[in-house]
Amino acid sequence: MSGITLDTVRKEFGSGEEAVLAVEDVDLEIEDGEFLVLVGPSGCGKTTTLRCIAGLEDVTSGRILFGDRDVTEFRARERDVAMVFQNYALYPHMDVRDNIGFGLKLSTQQSAAEIDQQVEDVAAMLGIEDLLDDKPKELSGGQQQRVALGRAIVRDPAAFLMDEPLSNLDAKLRSQMRTELQTLQHDLDVTTVYVTHDQTEAMAMGDRIAVMNDGRLQQVGTAEEVYRSPVNEFVADFIGSPSINVFEATVDGSRLDGPGGFTYHLSDASPVEGLDTVRVGIRPEDITLVDDGIPMVANVLEPMGNENFLYTTLGDHDITARIDPTKRPQPDETVEFAFEESALYLFDPDTGDALKTKDDGEIPDRGADTDTRPSETDEALEEAVE
Ligand code: ADP
Ligand code: MG
């Protein structure tokens, strides 16, 4: 077992005019036993990065290390990693037992009985021990995905590399499998790189999240860090649902003038010093409806039960607010809103770089071991038993 280091990893496909730069000089350190989620929009280079780690693609330049060992020139099977894909790719003619044990039979000197025991242990861990004699076509999507996981786990690899493994499952099963996978990964303590385009999944699962865009790594951090302190407007927009509201404002000293008569006086104008315009960001949950705030026009209200989503327009700009469920503005009603300056994000209009983020610098410190949830659950269980 070991951590994984990507040192200026670059991957180009093709050459000349047709060259595609899929991964651009990515530096990333994944800790031993960490669950790292690589997230970003479709085509941003997630799968290519994962395939480079797996040894299924040669890097154009840069190095990949497992622990201190440089594996850049190693072939896939020499790297001792197990991959799980969106398409489970089970062998249709083999039963579950053989599907799980197949890789072991090829790669180890163990006896059939030893392999069988390991297959049964892993099947029990995944709750599919009753399905060992079934063929894949007899299984549900979730069961098939468990078999694919079992095949990866039984090999006891140095790392798990997972590429959108839950994408084919329906929403309910997906969220159940997310929790199961997290618990399993925590128990097995195997370094895991998990690829998804779904920021909700990334936020829910990762010890840390690595956000990619257009072949470039944007930011690596805990869910809280990337949410509260995004390095740029792309990350701010990509992380969080509904998305952050962003509009352009002109800067006049400490005064910001935005669409629809939006005016705001910053108590601290240092982030916008020297700028003519700035991109202003406010997360939907930071908007409060008040009696004497900035006016905007209500369009659609979506009741969520515990809160309401309110879609409004501020001048020519759409604004989404998450508001108190007791507040129900009517369509075309003018409502007024306010927000705390501490919740405000400001971005450079040219580079997109963050100039100010929410509670700048005040990220709650969760300590070195960021994922303590399963052990807390264990403690709670032990207490409950006593
Ligand atoms: P993601 O997994 O984030 O959706 P990919 O890593 O699959 O993105 O792709 C990143 C970019 O590299 C895309 O522009 C894609 O078209 C390109 N690409 C991926 N694989 C190949 C390939 N084998 N040949 C040429 N271009 C590729
Ligand atoms: Mg992909």
PDB file of N, CA and C in Angstrom, residues 152-190:
ATOM      1  N   ALA A 152     -12.284  -6.453  -7.811  1.00  0.00           N
ATOM      2  CA  ALA A 152     -11.184  -5.533  -7.519  1.00  0.00           C
ATOM      3  C   ALA A 152     -10.629  -5.778  -6.119  1.00  0.00           C
ATOM      4  N   ILE A 153     -11.530  -5.968  -5.155  1.00  0.00           N
ATOM      5  CA  ILE A 153     -11.115  -6.084  -3.755  1.00  0.00           C
ATOM      6  C   ILE A 153     -10.312  -7.366  -3.512  1.00  0.00           C
ATOM      7  N   VAL A 154     -10.745  -8.472  -4.128  1.00  0.00           N
ATOM      8  CA  VAL A 154     -10.146  -9.767  -3.853  1.00  0.00           C
ATOM      9  C   VAL A 154      -8.661  -9.808  -4.243  1.00  0.00           C
ATOM     10  N   ARG A 155      -8.287  -8.920  -5.155  1.00  0.00           N
ATOM     11  CA  ARG A 155      -6.882  -8.906  -5.582  1.00  0.00           C
ATOM     12  C   ARG A 155      -5.984  -8.214  -4.573  1.00  0.00           C
ATOM     13  N   ASP A 156      -6.589  -7.557  -3.555  1.00  0.00           N
ATOM     14  CA  ASP A 156      -5.825  -6.852  -2.537  1.00  0.00           C
ATOM     15  C   ASP A 156      -4.782  -5.929  -3.178  1.00  0.00           C
ATOM     16  N   PRO A 157      -5.241  -5.003  -4.027  1.00  0.00           N
ATOM     17  CA  PRO A 157      -4.308  -4.191  -4.807  1.00  0.00           C
ATOM     18  C   PRO A 157      -3.698  -3.055  -3.989  1.00  0.00           C
ATOM     19  N   ALA A 158      -2.679  -2.420  -4.560  1.00  0.00           N
ATOM     20  CA  ALA A 158      -2.052  -1.268  -3.905  1.00  0.00           C
ATOM     21  C   ALA A 158      -2.972  -0.064  -3.966  1.00  0.00           C
ATOM     22  N   ALA A 159      -3.839  -0.012  -4.980  1.00  0.00           N
ATOM     23  CA  ALA A 159      -4.748   1.122  -5.115  1.00  0.00           C
ATOM     24  C   ALA A 159      -5.984   0.708  -5.905  1.00  0.00           C
ATOM     25  N   PHE A 160      -7.096   1.357  -5.580  1.00  0.00           N
ATOM     26  CA  PHE A 160      -8.305   1.226  -6.393  1.00  0.00           C
ATOM     27  C   PHE A 160      -8.420   2.453  -7.283  1.00  0.00           C
ATOM     28  N   LEU A 161      -8.711   2.221  -8.546  1.00  0.00           N
ATOM     29  CA  LEU A 161      -8.964   3.324  -9.463  1.00  0.00           C
ATOM     30  C   LEU A 161     -10.369   3.124 -10.010  1.00  0.00           C
ATOM     31  N   MET A 162     -11.252   4.047  -9.728  1.00  0.00           N
ATOM     32  CA  MET A 162     -12.648   3.859 -10.092  1.00  0.00           C
ATOM     33  C   MET A 162     -13.112   4.990 -11.006  1.00  0.00           C
ATOM     34  N   ASP A 163     -13.700   4.605 -12.136  1.00  0.00           N
ATOM     35  CA  ASP A 163     -14.142   5.603 -13.117  1.00  0.00           C
ATOM     36  C   ASP A 163     -15.664   5.597 -13.214  1.00  0.00           C
ATOM     37  N   GLU A 164     -16.294   6.548 -12.574  1.00  0.00           N
ATOM     38  CA  GLU A 164     -17.755   6.686 -12.574  1.00  0.00           C
ATOM     39  C   GLU A 164     -18.438   5.342 -12.310  1.00  0.00           C
ATOM     40  N   PRO A 165     -18.048   4.626 -11.263  1.00  0.00           N
ATOM     41  CA  PRO A 165     -18.543   3.257 -11.099  1.00  0.00           C
ATOM     42  C   PRO A 165     -20.032   3.174 -10.784  1.00  0.00           C
ATOM     43  N   LEU A 166     -20.629   4.278 -10.341  1.00  0.00           N
ATOM     44  CA  LEU A 166     -22.032   4.207  -9.929  1.00  0.00           C
ATOM     45  C   LEU A 166     -22.982   4.860 -10.941  1.00  0.00           C
ATOM     46  N   SER A 167     -22.440   5.330 -12.049  1.00  0.00           N
ATOM     47  CA  SER A 167     -23.250   6.122 -12.988  1.00  0.00           C
ATOM     48  C   SER A 167     -24.418   5.367 -13.594  1.00  0.00           C
ATOM     49  N   ASN A 168     -24.292   4.045 -13.688  1.00  0.00           N
ATOM     50  CA  ASN A 168     -25.373   3.277 -14.315  1.00  0.00           C
ATOM     51  C   ASN A 168     -26.499   2.909 -13.351  1.00  0.00           C
ATOM     52  N   LEU A 169     -26.349   3.268 -12.098  1.00  0.00           N
ATOM     53  CA  LEU A 169     -27.345   2.871 -11.103  1.00  0.00           C
ATOM     54  C   LEU A 169     -28.386   3.970 -10.924  1.00  0.00           C
ATOM     55  N   ASP A 170     -29.591   3.575 -10.507  1.00  0.00           N
ATOM     56  CA  ASP A 170     -30.612   4.597 -10.282  1.00  0.00           C
ATOM     57  C   ASP A 170     -30.271   5.385  -9.014  1.00  0.00           C
ATOM     58  N   ALA A 171     -30.938   6.530  -8.865  1.00  0.00           N
ATOM     59  CA  ALA A 171     -30.528   7.515  -7.854  1.00  0.00           C
ATOM     60  C   ALA A 171     -30.480   6.934  -6.442  1.00  0.00           C
ATOM     61  N   LYS A 172     -31.464   6.141  -6.090  1.00  0.00           N
ATOM     62  CA  LYS A 172     -31.539   5.634  -4.718  1.00  0.00           C
ATOM     63  C   LYS A 172     -30.398   4.655  -4.441  1.00  0.00           C
ATOM     64  N   LEU A 173     -30.210   3.736  -5.388  1.00  0.00           N
ATOM     65  CA  LEU A 173     -29.152   2.750  -5.246  1.00  0.00           C
ATOM     66  C   LEU A 173     -27.781   3.428  -5.255  1.00  0.00           C
ATOM     67  N   ARG A 174     -27.679   4.465  -6.084  1.00  0.00           N
ATOM     68  CA  ARG A 174     -26.412   5.180  -6.190  1.00  0.00           C
ATOM     69  C   ARG A 174     -26.026   5.762  -4.827  1.00  0.00           C
ATOM     70  N   SER A 175     -26.982   6.384  -4.166  1.00  0.00           N
ATOM     71  CA  SER A 175     -26.617   7.011  -2.903  1.00  0.00           C
ATOM     72  C   SER A 175     -26.348   5.944  -1.831  1.00  0.00           C
ATOM     73  N   GLN A 176     -27.027   4.812  -1.918  1.00  0.00           N
ATOM     74  CA  GLN A 176     -26.753   3.714  -0.989  1.00  0.00           C
ATOM     75  C   GLN A 176     -25.342   3.159  -1.227  1.00  0.00           C
ATOM     76  N   MET A 177     -25.005   2.972  -2.513  1.00  0.00           N
ATOM     77  CA  MET A 177     -23.687   2.413  -2.855  1.00  0.00           C
ATOM     78  C   MET A 177     -22.561   3.388  -2.503  1.00  0.00           C
ATOM     79  N   ARG A 178     -22.849   4.696  -2.605  1.00  0.00           N
ATOM     80  CA  ARG A 178     -21.856   5.684  -2.194  1.00  0.00           C
ATOM     81  C   ARG A 178     -21.427   5.446  -0.759  1.00  0.00           C
ATOM     82  N   THR A 179     -22.411   5.304   0.108  1.00  0.00           N
ATOM     83  CA  THR A 179     -22.135   5.104   1.523  1.00  0.00           C
ATOM     84  C   THR A 179     -21.398   3.790   1.741  1.00  0.00           C
ATOM     85  N   GLU A 180     -21.853   2.738   1.055  1.00  0.00           N
ATOM     86  CA  GLU A 180     -21.205   1.432   1.197  1.00  0.00           C
ATOM     87  C   GLU A 180     -19.748   1.481   0.757  1.00  0.00           C
ATOM     88  N   LEU A 181     -19.534   2.120  -0.389  1.00  0.00           N
ATOM     89  CA  LEU A 181     -18.178   2.210  -0.927  1.00  0.00           C
ATOM     90  C   LEU A 181     -17.254   2.964   0.020  1.00  0.00           C
ATOM     91  N   GLN A 182     -17.766   4.047   0.576  1.00  0.00           N
ATOM     92  CA  GLN A 182     -16.974   4.838   1.513  1.00  0.00           C
ATOM     93  C   GLN A 182     -16.574   4.016   2.721  1.00  0.00           C
ATOM     94  N   THR A 183     -17.548   3.312   3.283  1.00  0.00           N
ATOM     95  CA  THR A 183     -17.285   2.493   4.459  1.00  0.00           C
ATOM     96  C   THR A 183     -16.273   1.402   4.130  1.00  0.00           C
ATOM     97  N   LEU A 184     -16.498   0.767   2.981  1.00  0.00           N
ATOM     98  CA  LEU A 184     -15.616  -0.297   2.528  1.00  0.00           C
ATOM     99  C   LEU A 184     -14.191   0.216   2.336  1.00  0.00           C
ATOM    100  N   GLN A 185     -14.075   1.359   1.672  1.00  0.00           N
ATOM    101  CA  GLN A 185     -12.754   1.921   1.420  1.00  0.00           C
ATOM    102  C   GLN A 185     -12.066   2.254   2.734  1.00  0.00           C
ATOM    103  N   HIS A 186     -12.836   2.778   3.662  1.00  0.00           N
ATOM    104  CA  HIS A 186     -12.273   3.131   4.958  1.00  0.00           C
ATOM    105  C   HIS A 186     -11.781   1.879   5.692  1.00  0.00           C
ATOM    106  N   ASP A 187     -12.570   0.812   5.630  1.00  0.00           N
ATOM    107  CA  ASP A 187     -12.187  -0.440   6.297  1.00  0.00           C
ATOM    108  C   ASP A 187     -10.952  -1.057   5.645  1.00  0.00           C
ATOM    109  N   LEU A 188     -10.928  -1.053   4.315  1.00  0.00           N
ATOM    110  CA  LEU A 188      -9.816  -1.682   3.600  1.00  0.00           C
ATOM    111  C   LEU A 188      -8.575  -0.806   3.650  1.00  0.00           C
ATOM    112  N   ASP A 189      -8.784   0.516   3.789  1.00  0.00           N
ATOM    113  CA  ASP A 189      -7.685   1.470   3.916  1.00  0.00           C
ATOM    114  C   ASP A 189      -6.742   1.419   2.706  1.00  0.00           C
ATOM    115  N   VAL A 190      -7.319   1.260   1.527  1.00  0.00           N
ATOM    116  CA  VAL A 190      -6.524   1.223   0.295  1.00  0.00           C
ATOM    117  C   VAL A 190      -6.671   2.559  -0.432  1.00  0.00           C
TER     118      VAL A 190
END
